[in-house]
PDB file of C-alpha atoms and ligand atoms in Angstrom:
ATOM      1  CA  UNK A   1     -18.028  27.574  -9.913  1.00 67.00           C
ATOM      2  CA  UNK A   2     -18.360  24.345  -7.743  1.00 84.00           C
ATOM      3  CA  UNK A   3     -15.425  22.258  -6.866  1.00 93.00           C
ATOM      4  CA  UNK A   4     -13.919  19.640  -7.295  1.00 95.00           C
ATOM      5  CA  UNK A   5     -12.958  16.690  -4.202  1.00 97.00           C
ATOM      6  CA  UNK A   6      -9.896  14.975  -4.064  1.00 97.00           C
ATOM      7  CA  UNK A   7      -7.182  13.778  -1.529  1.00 98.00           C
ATOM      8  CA  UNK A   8      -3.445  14.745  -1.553  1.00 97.00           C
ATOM      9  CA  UNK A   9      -1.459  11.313  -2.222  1.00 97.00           C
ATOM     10  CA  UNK A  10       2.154  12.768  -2.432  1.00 96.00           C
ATOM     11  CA  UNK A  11       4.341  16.200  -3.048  1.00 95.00           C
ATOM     12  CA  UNK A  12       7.047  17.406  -4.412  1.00 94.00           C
ATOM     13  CA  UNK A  13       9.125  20.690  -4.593  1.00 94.00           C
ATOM     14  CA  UNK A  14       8.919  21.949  -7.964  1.00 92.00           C
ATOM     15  CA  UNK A  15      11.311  25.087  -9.028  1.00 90.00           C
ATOM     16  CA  UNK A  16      12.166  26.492  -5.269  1.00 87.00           C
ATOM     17  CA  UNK A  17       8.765  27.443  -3.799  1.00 92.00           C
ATOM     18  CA  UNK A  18       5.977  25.150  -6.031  1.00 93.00           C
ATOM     19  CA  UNK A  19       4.845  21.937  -5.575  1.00 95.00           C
ATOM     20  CA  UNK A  20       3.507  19.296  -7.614  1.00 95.00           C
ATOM     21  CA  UNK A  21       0.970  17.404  -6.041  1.00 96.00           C
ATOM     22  CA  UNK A  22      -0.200  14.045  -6.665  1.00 97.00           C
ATOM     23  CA  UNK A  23      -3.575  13.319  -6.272  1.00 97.00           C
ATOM     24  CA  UNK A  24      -6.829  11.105  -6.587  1.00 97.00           C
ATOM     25  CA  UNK A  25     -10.019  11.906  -6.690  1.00 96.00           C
ATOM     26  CA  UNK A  26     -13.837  10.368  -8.657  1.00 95.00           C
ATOM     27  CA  UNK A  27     -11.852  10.599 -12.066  1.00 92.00           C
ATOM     28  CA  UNK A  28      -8.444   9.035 -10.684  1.00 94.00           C
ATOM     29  CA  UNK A  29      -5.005   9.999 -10.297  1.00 94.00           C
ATOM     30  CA  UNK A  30      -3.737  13.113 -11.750  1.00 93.00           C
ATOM     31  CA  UNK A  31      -0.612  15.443 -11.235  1.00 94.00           C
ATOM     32  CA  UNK A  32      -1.463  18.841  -9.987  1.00 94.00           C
ATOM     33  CA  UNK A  33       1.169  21.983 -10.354  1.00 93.00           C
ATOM     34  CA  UNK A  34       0.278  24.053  -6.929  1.00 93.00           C
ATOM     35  CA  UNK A  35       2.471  27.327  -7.721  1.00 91.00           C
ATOM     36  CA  UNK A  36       4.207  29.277  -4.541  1.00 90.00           C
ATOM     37  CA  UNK A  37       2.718  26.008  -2.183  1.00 91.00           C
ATOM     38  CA  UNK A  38       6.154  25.300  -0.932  1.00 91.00           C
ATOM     39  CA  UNK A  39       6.531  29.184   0.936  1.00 90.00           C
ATOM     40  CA  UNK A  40       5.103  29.633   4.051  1.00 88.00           C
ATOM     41  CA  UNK A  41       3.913  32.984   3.111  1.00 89.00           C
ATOM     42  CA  UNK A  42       1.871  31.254   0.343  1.00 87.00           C
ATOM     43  CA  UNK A  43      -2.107  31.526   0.636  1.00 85.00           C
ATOM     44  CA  UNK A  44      -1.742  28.051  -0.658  1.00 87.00           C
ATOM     45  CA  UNK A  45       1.107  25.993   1.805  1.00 87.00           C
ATOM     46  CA  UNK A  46      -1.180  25.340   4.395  1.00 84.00           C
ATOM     47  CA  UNK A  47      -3.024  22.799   2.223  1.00 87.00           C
ATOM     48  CA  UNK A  48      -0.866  21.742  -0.073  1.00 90.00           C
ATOM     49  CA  UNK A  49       0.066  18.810   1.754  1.00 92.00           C
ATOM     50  CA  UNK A  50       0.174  14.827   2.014  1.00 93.00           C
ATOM     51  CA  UNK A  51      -2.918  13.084   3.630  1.00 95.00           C
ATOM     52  CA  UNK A  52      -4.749  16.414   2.706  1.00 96.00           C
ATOM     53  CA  UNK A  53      -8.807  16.194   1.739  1.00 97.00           C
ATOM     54  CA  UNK A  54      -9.516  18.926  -0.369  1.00 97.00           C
ATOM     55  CA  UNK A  55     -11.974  20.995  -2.142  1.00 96.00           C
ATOM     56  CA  UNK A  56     -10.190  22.793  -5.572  1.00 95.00           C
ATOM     57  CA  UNK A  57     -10.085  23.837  -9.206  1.00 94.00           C
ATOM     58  CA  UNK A  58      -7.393  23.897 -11.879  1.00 93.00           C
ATOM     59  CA  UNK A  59      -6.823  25.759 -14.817  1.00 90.00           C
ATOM     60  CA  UNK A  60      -5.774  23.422 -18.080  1.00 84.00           C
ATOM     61  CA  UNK A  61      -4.408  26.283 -20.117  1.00 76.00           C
ATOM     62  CA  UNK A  62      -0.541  27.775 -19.637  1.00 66.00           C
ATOM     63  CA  UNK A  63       2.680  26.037 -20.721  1.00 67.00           C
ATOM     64  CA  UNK A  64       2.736  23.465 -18.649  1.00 65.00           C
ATOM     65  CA  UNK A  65       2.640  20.380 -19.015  1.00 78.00           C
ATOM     66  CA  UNK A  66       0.133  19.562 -15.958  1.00 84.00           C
ATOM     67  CA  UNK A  67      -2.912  21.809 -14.325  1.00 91.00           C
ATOM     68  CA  UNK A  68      -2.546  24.462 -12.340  1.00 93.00           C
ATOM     69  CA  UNK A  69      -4.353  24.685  -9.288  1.00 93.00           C
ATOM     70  CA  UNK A  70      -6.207  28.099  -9.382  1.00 91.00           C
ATOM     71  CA  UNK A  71      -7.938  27.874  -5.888  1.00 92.00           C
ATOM     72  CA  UNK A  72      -8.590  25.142  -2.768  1.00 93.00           C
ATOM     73  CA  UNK A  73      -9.897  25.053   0.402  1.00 93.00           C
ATOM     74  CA  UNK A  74      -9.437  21.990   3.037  1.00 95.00           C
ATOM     75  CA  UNK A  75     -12.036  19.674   3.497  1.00 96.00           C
ATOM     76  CA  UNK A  76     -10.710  17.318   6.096  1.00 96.00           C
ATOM     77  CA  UNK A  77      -6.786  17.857   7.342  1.00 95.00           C
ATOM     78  CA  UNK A  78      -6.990  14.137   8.584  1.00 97.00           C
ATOM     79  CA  UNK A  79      -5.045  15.712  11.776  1.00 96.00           C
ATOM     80  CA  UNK A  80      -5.035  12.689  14.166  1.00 97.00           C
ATOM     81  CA  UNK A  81      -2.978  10.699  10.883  1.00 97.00           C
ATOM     82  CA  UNK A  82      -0.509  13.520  10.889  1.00 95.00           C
ATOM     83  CA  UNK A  83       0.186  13.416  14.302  1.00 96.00           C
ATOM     84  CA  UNK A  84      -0.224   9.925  15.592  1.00 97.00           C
ATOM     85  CA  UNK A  85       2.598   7.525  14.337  1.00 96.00           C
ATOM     86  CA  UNK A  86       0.792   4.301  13.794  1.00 96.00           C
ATOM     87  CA  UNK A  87      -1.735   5.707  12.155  1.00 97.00           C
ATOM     88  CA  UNK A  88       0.663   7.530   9.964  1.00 96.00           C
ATOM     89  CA  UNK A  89       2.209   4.557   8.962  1.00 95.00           C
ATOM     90  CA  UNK A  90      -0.871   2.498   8.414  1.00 96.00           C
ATOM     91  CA  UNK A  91      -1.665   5.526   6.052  1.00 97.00           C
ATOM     92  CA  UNK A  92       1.343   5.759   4.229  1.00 96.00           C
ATOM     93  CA  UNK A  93       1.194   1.693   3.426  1.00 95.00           C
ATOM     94  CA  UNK A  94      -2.463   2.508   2.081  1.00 97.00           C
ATOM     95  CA  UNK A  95      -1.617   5.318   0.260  1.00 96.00           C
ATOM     96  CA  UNK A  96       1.704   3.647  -1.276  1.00 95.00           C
ATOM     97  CA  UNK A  97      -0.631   0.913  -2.682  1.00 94.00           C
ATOM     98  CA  UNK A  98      -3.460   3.525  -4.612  1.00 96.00           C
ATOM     99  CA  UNK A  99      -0.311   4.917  -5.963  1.00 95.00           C
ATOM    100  CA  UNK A 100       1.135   2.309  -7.422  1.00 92.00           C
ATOM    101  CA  UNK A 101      -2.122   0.173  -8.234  1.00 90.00           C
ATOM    102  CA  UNK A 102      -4.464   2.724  -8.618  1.00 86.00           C
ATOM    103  CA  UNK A 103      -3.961   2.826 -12.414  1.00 84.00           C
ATOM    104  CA  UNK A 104      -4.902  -0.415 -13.214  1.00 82.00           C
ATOM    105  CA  UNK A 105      -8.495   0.162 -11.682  1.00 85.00           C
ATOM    106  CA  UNK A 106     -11.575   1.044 -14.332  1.00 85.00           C
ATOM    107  CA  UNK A 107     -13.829   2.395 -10.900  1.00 91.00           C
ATOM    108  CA  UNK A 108     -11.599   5.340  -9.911  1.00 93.00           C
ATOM    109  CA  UNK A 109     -15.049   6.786  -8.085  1.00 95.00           C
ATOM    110  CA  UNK A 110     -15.452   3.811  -6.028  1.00 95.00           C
ATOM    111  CA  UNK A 111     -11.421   3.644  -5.379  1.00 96.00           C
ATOM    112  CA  UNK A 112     -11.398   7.430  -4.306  1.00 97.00           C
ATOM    113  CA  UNK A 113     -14.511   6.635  -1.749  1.00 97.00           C
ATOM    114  CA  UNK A 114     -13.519   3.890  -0.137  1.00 97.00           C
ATOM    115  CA  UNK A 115      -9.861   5.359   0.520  1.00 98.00           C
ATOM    116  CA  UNK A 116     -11.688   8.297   1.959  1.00 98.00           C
ATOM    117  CA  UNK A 117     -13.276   6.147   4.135  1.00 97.00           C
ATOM    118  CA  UNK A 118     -10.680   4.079   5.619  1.00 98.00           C
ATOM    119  CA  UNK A 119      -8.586   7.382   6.288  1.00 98.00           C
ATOM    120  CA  UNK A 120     -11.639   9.038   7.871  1.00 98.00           C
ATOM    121  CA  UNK A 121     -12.042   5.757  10.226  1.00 97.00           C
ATOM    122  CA  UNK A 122      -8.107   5.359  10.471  1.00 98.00           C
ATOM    123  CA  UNK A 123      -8.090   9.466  11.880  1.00 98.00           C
ATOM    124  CA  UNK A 124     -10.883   9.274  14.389  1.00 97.00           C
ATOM    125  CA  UNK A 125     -10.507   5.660  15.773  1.00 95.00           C
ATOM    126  CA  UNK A 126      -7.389   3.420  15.644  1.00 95.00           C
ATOM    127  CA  UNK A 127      -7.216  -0.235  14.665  1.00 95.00           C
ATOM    128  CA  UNK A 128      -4.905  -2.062  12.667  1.00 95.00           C
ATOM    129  CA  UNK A 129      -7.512  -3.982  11.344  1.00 96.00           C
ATOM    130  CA  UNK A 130      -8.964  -0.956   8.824  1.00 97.00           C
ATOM    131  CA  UNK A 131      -5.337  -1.085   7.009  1.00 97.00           C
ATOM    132  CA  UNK A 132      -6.194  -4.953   6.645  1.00 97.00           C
ATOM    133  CA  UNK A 133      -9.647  -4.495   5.474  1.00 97.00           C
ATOM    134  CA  UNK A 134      -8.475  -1.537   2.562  1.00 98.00           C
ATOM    135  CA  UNK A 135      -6.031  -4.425   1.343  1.00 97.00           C
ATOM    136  CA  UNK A 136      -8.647  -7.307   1.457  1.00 97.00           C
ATOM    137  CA  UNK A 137     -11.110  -5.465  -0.591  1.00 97.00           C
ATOM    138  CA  UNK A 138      -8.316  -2.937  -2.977  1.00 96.00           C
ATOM    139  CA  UNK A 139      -8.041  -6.469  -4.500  1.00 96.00           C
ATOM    140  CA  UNK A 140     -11.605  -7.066  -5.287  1.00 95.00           C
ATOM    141  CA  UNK A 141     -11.785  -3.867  -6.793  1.00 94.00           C
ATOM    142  CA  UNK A 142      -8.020  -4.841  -8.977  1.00 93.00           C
ATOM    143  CA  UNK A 143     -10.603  -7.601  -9.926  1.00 92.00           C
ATOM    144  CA  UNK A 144      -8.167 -10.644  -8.217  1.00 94.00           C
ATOM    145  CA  UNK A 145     -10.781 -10.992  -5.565  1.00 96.00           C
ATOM    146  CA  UNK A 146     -10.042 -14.308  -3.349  1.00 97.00           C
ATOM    147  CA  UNK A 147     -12.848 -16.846  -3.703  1.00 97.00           C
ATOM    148  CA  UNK A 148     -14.153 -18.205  -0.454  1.00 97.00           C
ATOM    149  CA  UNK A 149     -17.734 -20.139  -1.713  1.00 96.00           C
ATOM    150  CA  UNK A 150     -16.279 -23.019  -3.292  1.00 97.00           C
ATOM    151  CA  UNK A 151     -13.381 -25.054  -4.524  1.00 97.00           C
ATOM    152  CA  UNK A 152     -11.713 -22.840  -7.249  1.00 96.00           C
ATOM    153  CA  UNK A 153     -10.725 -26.622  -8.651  1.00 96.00           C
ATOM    154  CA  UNK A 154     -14.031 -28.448  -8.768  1.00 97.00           C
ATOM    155  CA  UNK A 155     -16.307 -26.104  -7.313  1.00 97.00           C
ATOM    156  CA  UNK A 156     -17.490 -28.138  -4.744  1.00 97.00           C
ATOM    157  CA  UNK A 157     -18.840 -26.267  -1.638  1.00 96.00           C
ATOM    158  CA  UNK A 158     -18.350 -28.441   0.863  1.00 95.00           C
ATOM    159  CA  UNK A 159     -15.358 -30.172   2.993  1.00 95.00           C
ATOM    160  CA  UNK A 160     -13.328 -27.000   1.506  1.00 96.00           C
ATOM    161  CA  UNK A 161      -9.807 -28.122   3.185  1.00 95.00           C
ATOM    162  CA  UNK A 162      -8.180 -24.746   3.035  1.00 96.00           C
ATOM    163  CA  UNK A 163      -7.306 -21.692   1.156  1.00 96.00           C
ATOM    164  CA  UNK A 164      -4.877 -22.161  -1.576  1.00 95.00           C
ATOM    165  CA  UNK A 165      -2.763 -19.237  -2.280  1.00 93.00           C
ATOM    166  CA  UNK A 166      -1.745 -19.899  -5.943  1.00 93.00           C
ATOM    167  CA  UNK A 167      -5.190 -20.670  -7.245  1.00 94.00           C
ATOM    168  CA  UNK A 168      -6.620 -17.748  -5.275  1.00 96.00           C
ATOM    169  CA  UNK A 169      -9.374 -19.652  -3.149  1.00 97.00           C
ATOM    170  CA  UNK A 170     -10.571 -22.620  -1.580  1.00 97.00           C
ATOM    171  CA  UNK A 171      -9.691 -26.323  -2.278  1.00 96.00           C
ATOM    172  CA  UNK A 172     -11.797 -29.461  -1.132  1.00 97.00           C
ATOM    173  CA  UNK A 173     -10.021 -31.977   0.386  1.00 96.00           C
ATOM    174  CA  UNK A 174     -10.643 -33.983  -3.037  1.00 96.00           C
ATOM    175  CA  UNK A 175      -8.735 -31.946  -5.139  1.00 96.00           C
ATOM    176  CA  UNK A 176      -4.792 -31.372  -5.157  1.00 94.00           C
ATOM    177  CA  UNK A 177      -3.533 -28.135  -3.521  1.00 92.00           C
ATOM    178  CA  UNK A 178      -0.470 -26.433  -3.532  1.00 89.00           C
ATOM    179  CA  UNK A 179       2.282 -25.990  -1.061  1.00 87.00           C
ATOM    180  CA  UNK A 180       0.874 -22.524   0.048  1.00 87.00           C
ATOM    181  CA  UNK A 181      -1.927 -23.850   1.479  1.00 90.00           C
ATOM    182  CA  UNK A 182      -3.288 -22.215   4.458  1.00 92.00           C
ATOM    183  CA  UNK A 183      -5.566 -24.449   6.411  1.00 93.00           C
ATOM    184  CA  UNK A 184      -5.968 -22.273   9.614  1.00 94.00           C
ATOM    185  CA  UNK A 185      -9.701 -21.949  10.013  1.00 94.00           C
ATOM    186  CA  UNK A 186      -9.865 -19.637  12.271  1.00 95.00           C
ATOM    187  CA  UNK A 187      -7.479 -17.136  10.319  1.00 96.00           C
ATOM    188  CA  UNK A 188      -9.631 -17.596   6.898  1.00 96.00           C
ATOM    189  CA  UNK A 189     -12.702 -17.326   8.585  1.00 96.00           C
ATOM    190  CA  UNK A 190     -11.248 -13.815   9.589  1.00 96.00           C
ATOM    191  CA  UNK A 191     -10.391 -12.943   6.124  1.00 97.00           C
ATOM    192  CA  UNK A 192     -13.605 -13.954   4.832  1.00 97.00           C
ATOM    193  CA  UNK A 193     -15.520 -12.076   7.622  1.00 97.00           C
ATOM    194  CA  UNK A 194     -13.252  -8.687   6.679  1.00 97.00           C
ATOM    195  CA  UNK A 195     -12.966  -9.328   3.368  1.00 97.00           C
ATOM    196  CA  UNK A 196     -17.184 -10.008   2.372  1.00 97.00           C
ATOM    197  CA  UNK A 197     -18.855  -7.830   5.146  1.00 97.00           C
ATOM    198  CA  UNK A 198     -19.739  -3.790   3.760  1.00 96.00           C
ATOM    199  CA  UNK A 199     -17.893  -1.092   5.179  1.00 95.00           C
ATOM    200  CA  UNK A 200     -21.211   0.012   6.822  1.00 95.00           C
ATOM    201  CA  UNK A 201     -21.413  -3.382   8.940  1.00 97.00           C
ATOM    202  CA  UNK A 202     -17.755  -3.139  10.051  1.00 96.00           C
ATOM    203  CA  UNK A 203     -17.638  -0.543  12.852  1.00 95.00           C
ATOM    204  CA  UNK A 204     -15.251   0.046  15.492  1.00 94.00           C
ATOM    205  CA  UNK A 205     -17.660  -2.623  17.494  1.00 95.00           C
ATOM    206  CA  UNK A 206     -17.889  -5.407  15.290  1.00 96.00           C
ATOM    207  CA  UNK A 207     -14.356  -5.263  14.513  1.00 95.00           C
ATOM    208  CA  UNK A 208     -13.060  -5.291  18.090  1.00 93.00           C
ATOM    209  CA  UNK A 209     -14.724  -8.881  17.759  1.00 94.00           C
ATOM    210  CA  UNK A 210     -13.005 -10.356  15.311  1.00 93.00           C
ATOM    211  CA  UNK A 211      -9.903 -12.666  16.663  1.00 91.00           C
ATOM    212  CA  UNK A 212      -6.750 -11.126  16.839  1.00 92.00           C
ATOM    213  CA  UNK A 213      -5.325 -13.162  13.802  1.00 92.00           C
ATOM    214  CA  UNK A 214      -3.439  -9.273  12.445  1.00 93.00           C
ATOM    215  CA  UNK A 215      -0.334 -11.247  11.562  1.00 93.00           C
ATOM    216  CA  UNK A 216      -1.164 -14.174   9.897  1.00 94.00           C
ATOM    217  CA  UNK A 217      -3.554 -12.389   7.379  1.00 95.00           C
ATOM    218  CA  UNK A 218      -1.114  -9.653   7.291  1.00 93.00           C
ATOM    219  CA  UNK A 219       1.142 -12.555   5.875  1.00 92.00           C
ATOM    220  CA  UNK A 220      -1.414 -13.729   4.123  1.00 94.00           C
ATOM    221  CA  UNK A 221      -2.209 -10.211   2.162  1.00 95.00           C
ATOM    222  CA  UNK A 222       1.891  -9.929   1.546  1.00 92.00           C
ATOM    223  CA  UNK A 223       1.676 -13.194  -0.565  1.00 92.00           C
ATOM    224  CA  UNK A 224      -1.124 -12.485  -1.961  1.00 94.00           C
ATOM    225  CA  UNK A 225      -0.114  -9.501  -3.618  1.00 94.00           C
ATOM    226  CA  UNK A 226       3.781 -10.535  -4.099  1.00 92.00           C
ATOM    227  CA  UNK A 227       1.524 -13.486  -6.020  1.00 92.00           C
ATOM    228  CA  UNK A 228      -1.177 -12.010  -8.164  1.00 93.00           C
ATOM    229  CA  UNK A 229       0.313  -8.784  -8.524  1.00 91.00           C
ATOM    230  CA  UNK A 230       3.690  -8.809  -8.356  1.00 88.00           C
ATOM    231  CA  UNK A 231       3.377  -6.100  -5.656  1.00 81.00           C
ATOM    232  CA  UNK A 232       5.148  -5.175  -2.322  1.00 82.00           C
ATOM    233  CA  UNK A 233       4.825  -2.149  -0.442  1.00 79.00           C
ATOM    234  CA  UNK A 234       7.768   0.350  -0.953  1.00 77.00           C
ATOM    235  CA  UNK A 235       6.445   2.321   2.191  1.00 77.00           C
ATOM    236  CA  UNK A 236       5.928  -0.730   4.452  1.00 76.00           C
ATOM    237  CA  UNK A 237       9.454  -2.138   3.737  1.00 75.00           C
ATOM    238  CA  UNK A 238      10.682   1.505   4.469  1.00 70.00           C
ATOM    239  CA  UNK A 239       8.569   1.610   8.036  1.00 68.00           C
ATOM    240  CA  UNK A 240      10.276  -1.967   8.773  1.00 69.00           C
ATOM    241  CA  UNK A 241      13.985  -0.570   8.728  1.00 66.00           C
ATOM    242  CA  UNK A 242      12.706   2.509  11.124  1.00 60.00           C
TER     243      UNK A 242
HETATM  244 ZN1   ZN B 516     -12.304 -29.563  -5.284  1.00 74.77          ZN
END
């Protein structure tokens, strides 16, 4: 029987010594019961946990009222995330997000991908900059993609003035913009680069290039989602009180 891929978002104990694991994989998020996974002596506990790839199969009959996991076997352990604190937290602020956003996306197989990417790069080389690019392009993929091209007013494409955060894109210096207007060059450029290039173009190298503008589009990113989605991390406002 061949098995299925997914990645370990979140546990919980479950009745003393289970677990109920949340998890995404090509057909979404879905809420695993992994029985005994919370005892040590359990063939199952040494898997059964967050930031976890693995390869498993469940069993939709019994009482309950969510799969059992009948067998699994890890695929990647993501060790380096585990162990290595800001990589841990740049994790948990990624995985926070597919949590809470991931239902409102119709491409679960392209969502479960590209988070396996990022947390492949994030464990075996360390830059802020991959937790950045998983938030510039999670919103293409919640379809409130920022528009660089042209004037979201009058679609001009040139003497674009700046980015305008309530209209989601660029205004030309002919049309009105709003107050959150953010007319850095440098820093948009930088967002545009990150947000446009494929994950195959942007290794370790070519981001080590880009300015060091981590801030301002991390400010950026947090009004962008407080904005079109009504969304701030849980996890990152937990990691700020630390
Ligand atoms: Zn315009």
């Amino acid at each position: 029987m061949e098995l299925k891929e997914g990645i370990i978002l979140k546990t919980q104990i479950y009745q003393e010594n289970s677990k109920i694991l949340t998890t995404i994989s090509e057909s979404g998020l879905s809420t695993i019961l992994a029985r005994g996974a919370a005892s040590q002596k359990s063939h199952n506990y040494g898997y059964a946990t967050e930031f976890t790839k693995i390869a498993f199969d469940v069993s939709e009959k019994g009482s309950h009222s969510f799969p059992i996991m009948t067998q699994g076997m890890i695929v990647n352990n993501f060790s380096q995330i585990k162990t290595d604190l800001p990589r841990l937290k740049d994790a948990m602020i990624i995985v926070d997000s597919v949590l809470q956003l991931g239902d409102h996306m119709d491409d679960s197989a392209t969502l479960y991908h590209f988070l396996d990417e990022i947390l492949s790069r994030i464990n075996a080389e360390y830059t802020p900059y991959y937790l950045v690019i998983f938030r510039l392009k999670l919103l293409y993929l919640l379809g409130v993609g920022p528009i660089f091209s042209k004037c979201v007013n009058c679609e001009a494409t040139t003497e674009l003035y700046g980015f305008d955060l309530i209209n989601g894109g660029m205004i030309c210096s002919n049309c009105p913009h709003s107050d959150v207007t953010l007319v850095n060059h440098e820093v948009i450029e930088s967002i545009k680069f990150l947000y446009l290039t494929k994950m195959a173009f942007l290794t370790f190298e070519v981001i080590s290039k880009v300015p060091d503008k981590i801030m301002e589009i991390d400010n950026f990113l947090n009004a962008y989602y407080q904005h079109f989605l009504g969304y701030s991390s849980r996890a990152e406002k937990i990691i700020k009180k630390l």
